[in-house]
GROMACS .gro file of C-alpha atoms in nm:
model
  168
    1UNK     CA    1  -7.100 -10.672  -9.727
    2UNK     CA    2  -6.886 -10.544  -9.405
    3UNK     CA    3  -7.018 -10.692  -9.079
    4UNK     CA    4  -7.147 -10.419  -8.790
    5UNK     CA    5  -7.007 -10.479  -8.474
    6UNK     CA    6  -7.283 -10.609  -8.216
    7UNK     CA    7  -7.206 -10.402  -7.949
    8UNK     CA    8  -7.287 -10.091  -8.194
    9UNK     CA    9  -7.546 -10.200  -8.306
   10UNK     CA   10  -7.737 -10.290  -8.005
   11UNK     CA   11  -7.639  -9.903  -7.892
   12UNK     CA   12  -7.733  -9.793  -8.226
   13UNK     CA   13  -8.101  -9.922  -8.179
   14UNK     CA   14  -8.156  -9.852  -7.851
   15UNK     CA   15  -8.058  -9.476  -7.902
   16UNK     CA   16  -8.279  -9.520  -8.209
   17UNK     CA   17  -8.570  -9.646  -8.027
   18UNK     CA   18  -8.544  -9.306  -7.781
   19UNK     CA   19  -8.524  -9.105  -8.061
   20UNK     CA   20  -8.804  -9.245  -8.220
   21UNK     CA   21  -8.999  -9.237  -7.876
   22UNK     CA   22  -8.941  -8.896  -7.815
   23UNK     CA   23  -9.057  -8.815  -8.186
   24UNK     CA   24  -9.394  -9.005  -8.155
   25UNK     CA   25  -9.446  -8.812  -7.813
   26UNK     CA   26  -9.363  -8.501  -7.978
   27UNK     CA   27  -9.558  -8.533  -8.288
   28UNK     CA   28  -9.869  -8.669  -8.121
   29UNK     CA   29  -9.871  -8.361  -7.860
   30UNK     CA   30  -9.835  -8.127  -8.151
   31UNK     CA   31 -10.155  -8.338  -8.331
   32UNK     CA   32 -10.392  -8.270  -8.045
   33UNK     CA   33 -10.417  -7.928  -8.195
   34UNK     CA   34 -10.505  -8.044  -8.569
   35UNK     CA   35 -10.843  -8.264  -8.645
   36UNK     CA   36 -10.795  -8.554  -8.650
   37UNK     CA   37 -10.910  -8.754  -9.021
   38UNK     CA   38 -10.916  -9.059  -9.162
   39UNK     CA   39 -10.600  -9.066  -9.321
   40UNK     CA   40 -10.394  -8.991  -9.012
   41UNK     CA   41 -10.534  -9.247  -8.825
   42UNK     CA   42 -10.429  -9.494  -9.170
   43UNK     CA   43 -10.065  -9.362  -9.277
   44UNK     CA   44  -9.877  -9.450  -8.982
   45UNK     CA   45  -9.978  -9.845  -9.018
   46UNK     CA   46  -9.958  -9.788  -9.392
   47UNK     CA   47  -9.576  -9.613  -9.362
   48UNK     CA   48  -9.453  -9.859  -9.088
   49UNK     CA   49  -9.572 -10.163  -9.315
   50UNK     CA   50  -9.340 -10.077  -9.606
   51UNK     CA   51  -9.045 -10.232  -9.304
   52UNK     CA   52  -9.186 -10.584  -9.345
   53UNK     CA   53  -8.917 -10.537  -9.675
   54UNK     CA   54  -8.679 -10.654  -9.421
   55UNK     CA   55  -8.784 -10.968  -9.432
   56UNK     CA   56  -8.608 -11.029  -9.771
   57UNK     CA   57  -8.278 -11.010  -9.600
   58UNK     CA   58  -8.232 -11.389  -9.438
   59UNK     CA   59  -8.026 -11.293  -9.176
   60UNK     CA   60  -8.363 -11.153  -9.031
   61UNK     CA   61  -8.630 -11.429  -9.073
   62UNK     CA   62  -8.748 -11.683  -8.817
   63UNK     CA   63  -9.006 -11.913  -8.772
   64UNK     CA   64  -9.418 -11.802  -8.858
   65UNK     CA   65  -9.550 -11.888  -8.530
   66UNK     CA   66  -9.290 -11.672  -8.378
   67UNK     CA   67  -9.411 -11.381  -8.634
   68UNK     CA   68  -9.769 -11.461  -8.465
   69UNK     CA   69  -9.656 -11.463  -8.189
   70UNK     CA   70  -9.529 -11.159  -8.178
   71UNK     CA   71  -9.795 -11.014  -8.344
   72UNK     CA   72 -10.068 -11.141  -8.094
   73UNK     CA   73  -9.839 -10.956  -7.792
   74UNK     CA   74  -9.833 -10.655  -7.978
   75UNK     CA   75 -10.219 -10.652  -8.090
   76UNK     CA   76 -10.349 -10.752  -7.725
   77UNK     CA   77 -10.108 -10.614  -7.455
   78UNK     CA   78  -9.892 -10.340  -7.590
   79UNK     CA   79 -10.200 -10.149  -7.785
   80UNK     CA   80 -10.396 -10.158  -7.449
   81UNK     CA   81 -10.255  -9.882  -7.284
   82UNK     CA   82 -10.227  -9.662  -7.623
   83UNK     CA   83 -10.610  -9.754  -7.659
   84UNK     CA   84 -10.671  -9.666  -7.280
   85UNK     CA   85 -10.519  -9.346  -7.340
   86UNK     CA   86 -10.659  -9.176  -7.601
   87UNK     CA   87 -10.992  -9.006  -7.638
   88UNK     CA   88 -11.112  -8.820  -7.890
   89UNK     CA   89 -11.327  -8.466  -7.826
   90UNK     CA   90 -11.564  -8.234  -8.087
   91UNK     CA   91 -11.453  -7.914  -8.101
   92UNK     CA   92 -11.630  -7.672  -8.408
   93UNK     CA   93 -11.769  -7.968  -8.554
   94UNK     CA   94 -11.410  -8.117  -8.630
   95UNK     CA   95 -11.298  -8.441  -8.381
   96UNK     CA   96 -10.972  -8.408  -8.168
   97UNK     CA   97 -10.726  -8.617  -7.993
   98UNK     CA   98 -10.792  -8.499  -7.709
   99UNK     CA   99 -10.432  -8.435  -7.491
  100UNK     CA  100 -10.335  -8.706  -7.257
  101UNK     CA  101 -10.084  -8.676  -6.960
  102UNK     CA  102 -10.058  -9.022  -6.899
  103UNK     CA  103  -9.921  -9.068  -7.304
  104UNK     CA  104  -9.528  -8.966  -7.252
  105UNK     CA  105  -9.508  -9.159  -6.968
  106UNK     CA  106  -9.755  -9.485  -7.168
  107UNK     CA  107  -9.470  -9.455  -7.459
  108UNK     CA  108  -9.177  -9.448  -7.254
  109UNK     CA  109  -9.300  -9.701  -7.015
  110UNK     CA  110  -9.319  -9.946  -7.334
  111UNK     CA  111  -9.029  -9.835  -7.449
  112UNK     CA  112  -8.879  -9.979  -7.099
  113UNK     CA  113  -9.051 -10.293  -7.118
  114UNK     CA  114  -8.981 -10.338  -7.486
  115UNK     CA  115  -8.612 -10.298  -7.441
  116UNK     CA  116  -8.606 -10.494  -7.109
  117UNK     CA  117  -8.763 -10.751  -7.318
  118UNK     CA  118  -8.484 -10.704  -7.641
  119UNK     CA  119  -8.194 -10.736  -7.377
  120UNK     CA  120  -8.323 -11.094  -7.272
  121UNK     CA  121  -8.453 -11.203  -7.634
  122UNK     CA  122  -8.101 -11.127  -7.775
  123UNK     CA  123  -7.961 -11.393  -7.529
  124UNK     CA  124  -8.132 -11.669  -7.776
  125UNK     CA  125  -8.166 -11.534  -8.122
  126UNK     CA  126  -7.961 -11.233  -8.324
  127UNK     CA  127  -7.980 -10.858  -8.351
  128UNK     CA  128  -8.182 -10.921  -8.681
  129UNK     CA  129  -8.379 -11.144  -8.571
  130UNK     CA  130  -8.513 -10.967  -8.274
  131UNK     CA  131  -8.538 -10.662  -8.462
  132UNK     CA  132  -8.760 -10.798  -8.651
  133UNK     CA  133  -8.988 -10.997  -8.404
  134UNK     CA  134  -9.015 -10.644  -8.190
  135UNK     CA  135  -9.086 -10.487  -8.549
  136UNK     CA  136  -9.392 -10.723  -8.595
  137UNK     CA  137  -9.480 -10.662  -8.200
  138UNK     CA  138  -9.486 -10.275  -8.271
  139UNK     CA  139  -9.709 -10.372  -8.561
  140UNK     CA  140  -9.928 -10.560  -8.434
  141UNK     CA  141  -9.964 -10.282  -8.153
  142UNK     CA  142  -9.993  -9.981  -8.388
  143UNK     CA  143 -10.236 -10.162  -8.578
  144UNK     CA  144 -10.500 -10.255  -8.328
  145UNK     CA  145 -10.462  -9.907  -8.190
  146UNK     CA  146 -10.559  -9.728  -8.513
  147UNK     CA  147 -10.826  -9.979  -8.595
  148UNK     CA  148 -10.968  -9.887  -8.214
  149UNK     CA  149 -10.938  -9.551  -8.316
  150UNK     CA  150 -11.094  -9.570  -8.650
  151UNK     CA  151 -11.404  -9.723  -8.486
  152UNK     CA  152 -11.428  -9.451  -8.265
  153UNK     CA  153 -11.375  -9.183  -8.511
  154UNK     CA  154 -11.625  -9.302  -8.711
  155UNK     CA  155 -11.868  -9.347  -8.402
  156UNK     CA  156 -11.809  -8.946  -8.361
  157UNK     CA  157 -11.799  -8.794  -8.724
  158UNK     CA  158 -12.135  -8.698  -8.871
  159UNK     CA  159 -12.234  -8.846  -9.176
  160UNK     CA  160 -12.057  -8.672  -9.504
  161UNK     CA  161 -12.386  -8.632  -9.705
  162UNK     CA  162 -12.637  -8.652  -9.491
  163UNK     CA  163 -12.956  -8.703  -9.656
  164UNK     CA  164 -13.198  -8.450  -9.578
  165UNK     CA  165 -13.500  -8.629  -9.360
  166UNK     CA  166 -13.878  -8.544  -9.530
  167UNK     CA  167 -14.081  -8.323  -9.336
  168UNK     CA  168 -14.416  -8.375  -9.184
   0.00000   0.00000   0.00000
């Protein structure tokens, strides 16, 4: 297998990491005018697990507690301001994400932090390795946000077969 030079591939995934920033902000702007269901709060967790494949490769492993590590930032500091930002509205009976102007600049603002924090990380470990440990972090973080918003989802949603109260 050819080897990628490092300085391509560190330009590689940061252009990447835009690109996929500027996706999720377009996507979830679009989504504020579509109900929002069960399954799309589910499949992005669900899709973005299928990467922990990676971990086959053992260029890309590292130690568990680092995994938890990892993990832990993503779940308690990087979900906060996702969680912060988004509420969720009824509008003719179906529940919204309700359009946040503080999201963009939330997504890019991690996006800052999270490569500030790759720059510095790659001084001590390699490109796979730190791929991988920010791939657990964004995990962890996607995955405490959708369980937030599951819990509030199913706070708002009426029951699906309500049964019908007696009379009298």
């Amino acid at each position: 297998m050819g080897s990628i030079n490092p300085s391509l591939l560190h330009i590689g995934s940061t252009l990447g990491a835009v690109f996929m920033a500027l996706m999720v902000i377009f996507i979830r702007m679009k989504a504020s005018h579509r109900p929002v269901t069960i399954r799309k709060i589910w499949i992005p967790p669900l899709g973005m697990s299928t990467g922990f494949a990676m971990f086959v490769v053992p260029e890309v492993r590292f130690p568990w507690w680092w995994a938890v590590l990892a993990f832990l930032v993503g779940w308690f500091i990087f979900a906060y301001p996702l969680m912060r930002s988004t509420v969720f509205e009824v509008r003719e009976g179906d529940i919204y994400a309700k359009r946040s102007k503080s999201f963009a600049f939330i997504l890019l603002g991690l996006l800052l932090v999270r490569t500030v924090l790759h720059e510095f990380i790659n001084r001590y470990i390699s490109i796979p390795q730190s791929g991988g440990l920010f791939f657990i972090l964004a995990f962890g973080m996607i995955l405490h946000w959708r369980v937030f918003m599951y819990k509030r989802y199913t706070l708002m949603a009426p029951p699906e077969n309500p049964v019908p109260q007696p009379r009298g």
